[in-house]
CSV table of C-alpha atoms in Angstrom, one decimal:
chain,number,residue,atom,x,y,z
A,1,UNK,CA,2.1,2.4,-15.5
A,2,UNK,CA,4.3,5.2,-14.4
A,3,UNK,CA,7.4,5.2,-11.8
A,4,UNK,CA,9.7,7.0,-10.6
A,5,UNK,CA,12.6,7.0,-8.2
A,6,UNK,CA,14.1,9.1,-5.3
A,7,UNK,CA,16.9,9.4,-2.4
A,8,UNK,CA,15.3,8.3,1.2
A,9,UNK,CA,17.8,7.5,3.4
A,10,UNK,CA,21.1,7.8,1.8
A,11,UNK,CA,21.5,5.8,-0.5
A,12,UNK,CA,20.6,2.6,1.1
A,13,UNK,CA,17.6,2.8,0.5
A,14,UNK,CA,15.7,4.1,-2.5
A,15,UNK,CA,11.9,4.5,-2.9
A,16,UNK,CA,10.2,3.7,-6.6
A,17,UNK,CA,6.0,4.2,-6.9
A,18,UNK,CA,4.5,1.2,-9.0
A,19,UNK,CA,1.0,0.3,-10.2
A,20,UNK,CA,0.3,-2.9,-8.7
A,21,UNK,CA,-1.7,-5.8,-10.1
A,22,UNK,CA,-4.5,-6.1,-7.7
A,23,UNK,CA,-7.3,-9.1,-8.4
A,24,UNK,CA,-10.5,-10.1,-5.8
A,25,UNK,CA,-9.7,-13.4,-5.1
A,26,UNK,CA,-13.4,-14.2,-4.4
A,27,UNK,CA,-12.8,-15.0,-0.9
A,28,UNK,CA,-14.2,-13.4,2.0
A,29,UNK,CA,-15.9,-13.7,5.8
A,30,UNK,CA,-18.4,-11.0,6.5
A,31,UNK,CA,-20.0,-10.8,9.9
A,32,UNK,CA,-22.9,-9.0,10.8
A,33,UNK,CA,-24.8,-7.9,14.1
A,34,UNK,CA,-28.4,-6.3,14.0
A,35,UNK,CA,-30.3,-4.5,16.2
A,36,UNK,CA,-31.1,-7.3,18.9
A,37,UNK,CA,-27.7,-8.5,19.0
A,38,UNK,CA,-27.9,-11.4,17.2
A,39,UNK,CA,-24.8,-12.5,14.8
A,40,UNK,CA,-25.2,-13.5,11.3
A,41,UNK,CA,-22.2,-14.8,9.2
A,42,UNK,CA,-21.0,-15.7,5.3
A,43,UNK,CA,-18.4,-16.2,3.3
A,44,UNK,CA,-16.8,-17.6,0.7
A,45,UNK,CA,-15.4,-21.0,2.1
A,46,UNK,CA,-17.8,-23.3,2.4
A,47,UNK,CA,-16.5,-25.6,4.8
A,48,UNK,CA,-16.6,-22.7,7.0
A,49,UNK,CA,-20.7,-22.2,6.0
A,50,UNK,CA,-21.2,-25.3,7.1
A,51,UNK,CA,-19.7,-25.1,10.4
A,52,UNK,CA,-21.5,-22.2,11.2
A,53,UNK,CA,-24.9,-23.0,9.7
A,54,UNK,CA,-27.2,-22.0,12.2
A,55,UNK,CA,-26.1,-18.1,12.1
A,56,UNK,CA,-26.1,-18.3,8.0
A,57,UNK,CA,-26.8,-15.7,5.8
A,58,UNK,CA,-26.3,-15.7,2.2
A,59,UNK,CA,-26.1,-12.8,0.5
A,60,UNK,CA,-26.3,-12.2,-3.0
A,61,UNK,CA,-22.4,-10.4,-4.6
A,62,UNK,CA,-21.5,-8.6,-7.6
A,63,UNK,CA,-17.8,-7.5,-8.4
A,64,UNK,CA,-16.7,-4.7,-10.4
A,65,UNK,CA,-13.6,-3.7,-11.4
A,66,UNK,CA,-12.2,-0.8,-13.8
A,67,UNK,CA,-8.9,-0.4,-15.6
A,68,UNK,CA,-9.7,3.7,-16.1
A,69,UNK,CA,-6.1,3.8,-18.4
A,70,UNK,CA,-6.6,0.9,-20.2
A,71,UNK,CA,-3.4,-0.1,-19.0
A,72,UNK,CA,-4.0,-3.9,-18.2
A,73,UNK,CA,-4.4,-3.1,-14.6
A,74,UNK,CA,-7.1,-2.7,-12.1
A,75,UNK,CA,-7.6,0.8,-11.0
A,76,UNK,CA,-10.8,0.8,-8.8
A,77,UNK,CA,-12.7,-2.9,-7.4
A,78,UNK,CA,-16.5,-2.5,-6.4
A,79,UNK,CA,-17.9,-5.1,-4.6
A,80,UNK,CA,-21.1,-5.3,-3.3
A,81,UNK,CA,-23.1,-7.2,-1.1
A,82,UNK,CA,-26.6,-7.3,-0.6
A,83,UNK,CA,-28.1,-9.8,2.3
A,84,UNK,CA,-32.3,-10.4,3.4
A,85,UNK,CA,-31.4,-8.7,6.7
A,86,UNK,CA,-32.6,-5.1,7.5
A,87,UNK,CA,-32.3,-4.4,10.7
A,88,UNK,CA,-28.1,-4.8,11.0
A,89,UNK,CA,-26.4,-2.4,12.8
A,90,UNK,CA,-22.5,-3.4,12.4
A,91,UNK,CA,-21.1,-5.0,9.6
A,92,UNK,CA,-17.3,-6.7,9.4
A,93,UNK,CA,-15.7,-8.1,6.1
A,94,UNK,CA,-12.2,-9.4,5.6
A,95,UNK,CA,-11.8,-9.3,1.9
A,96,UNK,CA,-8.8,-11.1,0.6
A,97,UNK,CA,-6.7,-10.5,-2.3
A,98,UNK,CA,-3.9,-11.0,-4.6
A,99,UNK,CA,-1.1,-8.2,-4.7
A,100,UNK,CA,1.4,-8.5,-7.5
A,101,UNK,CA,4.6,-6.1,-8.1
A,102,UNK,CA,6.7,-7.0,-11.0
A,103,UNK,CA,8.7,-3.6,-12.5
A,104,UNK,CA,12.0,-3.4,-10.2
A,105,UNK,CA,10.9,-5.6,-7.2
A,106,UNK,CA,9.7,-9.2,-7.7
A,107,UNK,CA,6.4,-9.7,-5.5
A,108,UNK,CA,3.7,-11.8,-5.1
A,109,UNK,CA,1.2,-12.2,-1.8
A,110,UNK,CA,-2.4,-13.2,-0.5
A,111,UNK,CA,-3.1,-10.6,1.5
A,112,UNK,CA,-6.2,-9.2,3.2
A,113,UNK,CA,-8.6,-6.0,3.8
A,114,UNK,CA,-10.3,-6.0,6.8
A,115,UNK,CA,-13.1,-3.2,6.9
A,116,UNK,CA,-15.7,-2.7,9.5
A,117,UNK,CA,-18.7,-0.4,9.2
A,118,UNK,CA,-20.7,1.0,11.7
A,119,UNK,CA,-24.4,1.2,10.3
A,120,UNK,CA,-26.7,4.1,10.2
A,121,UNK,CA,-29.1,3.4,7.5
A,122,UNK,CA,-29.3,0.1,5.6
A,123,UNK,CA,-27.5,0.7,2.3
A,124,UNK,CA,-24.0,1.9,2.9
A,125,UNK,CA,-20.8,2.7,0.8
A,126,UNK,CA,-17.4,2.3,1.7
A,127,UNK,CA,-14.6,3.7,0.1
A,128,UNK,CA,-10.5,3.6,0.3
A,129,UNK,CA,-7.6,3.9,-1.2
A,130,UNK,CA,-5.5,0.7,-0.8
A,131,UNK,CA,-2.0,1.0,0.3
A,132,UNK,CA,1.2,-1.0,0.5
A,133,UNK,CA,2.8,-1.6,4.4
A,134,UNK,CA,6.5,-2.2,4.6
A,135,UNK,CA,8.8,-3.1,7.8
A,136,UNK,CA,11.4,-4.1,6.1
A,137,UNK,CA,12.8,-3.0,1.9
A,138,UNK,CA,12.9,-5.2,-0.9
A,139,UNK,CA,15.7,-6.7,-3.0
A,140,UNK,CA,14.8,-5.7,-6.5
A,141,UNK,CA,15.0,-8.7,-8.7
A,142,UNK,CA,14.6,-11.2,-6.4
A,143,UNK,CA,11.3,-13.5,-5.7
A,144,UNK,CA,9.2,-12.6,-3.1
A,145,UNK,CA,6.9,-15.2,-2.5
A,146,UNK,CA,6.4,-15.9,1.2
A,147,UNK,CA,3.5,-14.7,2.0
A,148,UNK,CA,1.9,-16.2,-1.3
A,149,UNK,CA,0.0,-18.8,0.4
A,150,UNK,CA,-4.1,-19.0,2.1
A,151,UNK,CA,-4.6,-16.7,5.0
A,152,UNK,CA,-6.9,-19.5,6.4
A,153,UNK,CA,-3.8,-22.0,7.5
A,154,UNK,CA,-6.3,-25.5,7.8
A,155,UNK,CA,-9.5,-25.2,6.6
A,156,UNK,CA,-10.9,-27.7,8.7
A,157,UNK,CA,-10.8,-25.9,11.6
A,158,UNK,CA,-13.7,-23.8,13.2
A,159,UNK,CA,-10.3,-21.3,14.5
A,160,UNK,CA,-9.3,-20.9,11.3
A,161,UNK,CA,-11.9,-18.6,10.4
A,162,UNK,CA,-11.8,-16.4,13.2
A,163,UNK,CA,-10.8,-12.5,11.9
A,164,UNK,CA,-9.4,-11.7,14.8
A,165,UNK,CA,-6.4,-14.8,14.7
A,166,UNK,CA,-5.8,-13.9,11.0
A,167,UNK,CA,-5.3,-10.4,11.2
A,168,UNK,CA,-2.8,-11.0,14.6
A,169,UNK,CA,-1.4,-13.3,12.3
A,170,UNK,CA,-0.8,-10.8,9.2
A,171,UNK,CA,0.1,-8.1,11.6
A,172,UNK,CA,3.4,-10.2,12.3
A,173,UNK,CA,4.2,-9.9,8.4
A,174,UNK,CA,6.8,-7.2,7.2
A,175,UNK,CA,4.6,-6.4,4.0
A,176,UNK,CA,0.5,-6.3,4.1
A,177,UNK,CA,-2.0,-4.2,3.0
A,178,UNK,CA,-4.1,-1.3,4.0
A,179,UNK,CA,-7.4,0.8,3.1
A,180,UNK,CA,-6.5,4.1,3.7
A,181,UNK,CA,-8.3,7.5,3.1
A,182,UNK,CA,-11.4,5.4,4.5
A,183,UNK,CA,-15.1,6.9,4.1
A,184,UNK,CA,-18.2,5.9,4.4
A,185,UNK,CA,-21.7,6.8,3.5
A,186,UNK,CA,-25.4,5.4,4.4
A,187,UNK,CA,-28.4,5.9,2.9
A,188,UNK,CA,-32.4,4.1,3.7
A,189,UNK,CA,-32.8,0.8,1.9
A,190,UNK,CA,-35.0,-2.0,2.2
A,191,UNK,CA,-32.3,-4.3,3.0
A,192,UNK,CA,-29.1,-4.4,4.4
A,193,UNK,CA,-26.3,-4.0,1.5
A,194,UNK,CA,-22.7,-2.9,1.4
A,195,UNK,CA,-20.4,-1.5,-1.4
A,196,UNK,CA,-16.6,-1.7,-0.9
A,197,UNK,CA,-15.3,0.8,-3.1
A,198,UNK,CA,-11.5,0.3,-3.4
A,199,UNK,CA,-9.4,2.7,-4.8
A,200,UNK,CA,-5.8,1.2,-6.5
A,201,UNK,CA,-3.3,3.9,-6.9
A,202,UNK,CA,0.1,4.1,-7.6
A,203,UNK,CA,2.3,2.7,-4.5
A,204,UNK,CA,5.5,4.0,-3.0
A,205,UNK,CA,7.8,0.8,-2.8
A,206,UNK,CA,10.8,0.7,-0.4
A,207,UNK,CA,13.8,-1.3,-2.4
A,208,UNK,CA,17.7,-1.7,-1.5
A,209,UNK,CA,19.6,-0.2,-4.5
A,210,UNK,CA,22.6,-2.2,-5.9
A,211,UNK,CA,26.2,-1.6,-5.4
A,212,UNK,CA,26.5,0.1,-8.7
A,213,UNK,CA,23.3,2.1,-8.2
A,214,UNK,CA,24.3,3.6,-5.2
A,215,UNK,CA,27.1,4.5,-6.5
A,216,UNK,CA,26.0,6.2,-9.2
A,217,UNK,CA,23.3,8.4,-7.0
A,218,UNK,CA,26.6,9.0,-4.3
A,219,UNK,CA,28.2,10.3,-7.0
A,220,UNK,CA,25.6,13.0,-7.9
A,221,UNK,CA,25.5,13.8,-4.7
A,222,UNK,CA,28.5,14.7,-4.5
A,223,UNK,CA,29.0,16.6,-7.8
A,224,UNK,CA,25.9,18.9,-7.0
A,225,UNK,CA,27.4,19.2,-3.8
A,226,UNK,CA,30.7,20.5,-5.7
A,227,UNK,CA,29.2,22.5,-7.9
A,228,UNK,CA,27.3,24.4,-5.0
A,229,UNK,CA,29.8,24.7,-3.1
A,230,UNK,CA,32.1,26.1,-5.6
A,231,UNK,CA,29.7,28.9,-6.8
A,232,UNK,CA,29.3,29.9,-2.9
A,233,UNK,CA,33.3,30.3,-2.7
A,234,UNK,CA,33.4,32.2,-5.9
A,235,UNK,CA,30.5,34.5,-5.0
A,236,UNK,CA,32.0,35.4,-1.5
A,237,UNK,CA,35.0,36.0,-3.2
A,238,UNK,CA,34.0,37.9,-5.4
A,239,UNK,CA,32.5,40.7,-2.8
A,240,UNK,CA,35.1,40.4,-0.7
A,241,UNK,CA,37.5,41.8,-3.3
A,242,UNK,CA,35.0,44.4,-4.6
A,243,UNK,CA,34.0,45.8,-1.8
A,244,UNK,CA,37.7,46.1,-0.3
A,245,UNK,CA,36.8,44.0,3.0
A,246,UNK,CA,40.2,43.3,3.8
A,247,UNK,CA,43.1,45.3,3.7
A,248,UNK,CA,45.5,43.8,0.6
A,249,UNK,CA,49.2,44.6,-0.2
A,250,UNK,CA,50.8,43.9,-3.6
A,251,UNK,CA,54.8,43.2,-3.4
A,252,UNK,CA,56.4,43.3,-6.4
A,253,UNK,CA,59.8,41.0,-6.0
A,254,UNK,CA,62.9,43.3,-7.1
A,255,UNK,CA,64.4,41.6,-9.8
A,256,UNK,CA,68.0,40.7,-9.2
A,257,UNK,CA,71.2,42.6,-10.7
């Protein structure tokens, strides 16, 4: 886990780069649309399977994911799945996780992916880097927990599900997430299976120092400022003199009788 901080605007407001804890929380809707324009749908709530029986399609889902450091910490999540269909032609998935910082800035938050895939060939690869979205900085040492609650607000509900209402809703929040850095890759396959390949890099947080903090990085400020400063004055100085720029007279005072 490695972190570092710098000046952003001022000093009120100071940027720090964490490792977050990222975990699959097992939940997800996938759509999908082959060639004669017929829907299919799963996921991972099964109130929502049931509602939506007649366009079913289970797929079968493995999830990988890799600490590369050993650090504790996810670095990369593959997950992949692999449905009967093979004649899709657009595939949609909302993926939903849990985002953890806990280093200077306290938070905790269900937050989603939402990926769509054109489809050339039948077995395709997705990959991204996920990134942190702020509107608004953090207060370091202080909970943030309000978005720590199920993107799907009453599970009963047929409206619940739809991807389009949850992503308007998380669009409203100050802090979501991202896949950035997005490719994608296709190759023949017998049937229709996707691979989300999600990369978990350091991320550049947005915090509001303390009093005492932005003090201290004013004060550096300043003193480099001075020190600057002070070496242009001498220097100018310097050749100003040496060179004989301007005309000087020395006066020696007479002294008195």
């Amino acid at each position: 886990k490695q972190w570092y901080q710098r000046r952003v605007r001022g000093v009120s407001e100071m940027t720090y780069y964490e490792q977050p804890d990222v975990q699959f929380k097992y939940k997800l809707i996938a759509q999908l649309r082959n060639t004669k324009k017929e829907s299919k749908v799963w996921s991972t709530y099964s109130y929502y399977n049931t509602l939506v029986q007649d366009m079913l399609s289970v797929p079968s889902i493995s999830v990988d994911d890799q600490d590369t450091d050993r650090d504790g910490l996810t670095d990369q999540l593959n997950i992949t799945l692999q449905f009967t269909e093979s004649d899709i032609e657009s595939c949609q998935a909302l993926l939903v996780f849990q985002y953890q910082l806990s280093d200077l800035c306290d938070l905790v938050m269900e937050t989603p992916l939402y990926i769509h895939s054109t489809v050339g060939e039948q077995r395709v690869v997705v990959l991204g880097d996920l990134s942190l979205q702020q509107r608004q900085t953090l207060q370091p040492h202080s909970p943030h927990t309000v978005y720590n609650s199920s993107l799907v607000q009453d599970p009963t509900l047929l409206q619940s599900y739809e991807v389009a209402d949850i992503l308007a809703s998380v669009s409203k929040r100050s802090l979501s997430t991202k896949l950035e850095e997005l490719y994608s890759v296709s190759s023949p396959g017998e049937h229709f299976t996707v691979s989300y390949v999600i990369n978990i890099p350091p991320q550049s947080v947005r915090y509001e120092p303390g009093f005492w903090e932005a003090v201290k990085y004013a004060w550096i400020q300043y003193i480099t400022l001075l020190v600057i400063a002070r070496y242009v004055v001498c220097a100018v100085r310097t050749f100003v003199f040496q060179n004989m720029i301007l005309t000087t007279l020395r006066q020696d005072k007479a002294k008195s009788a």
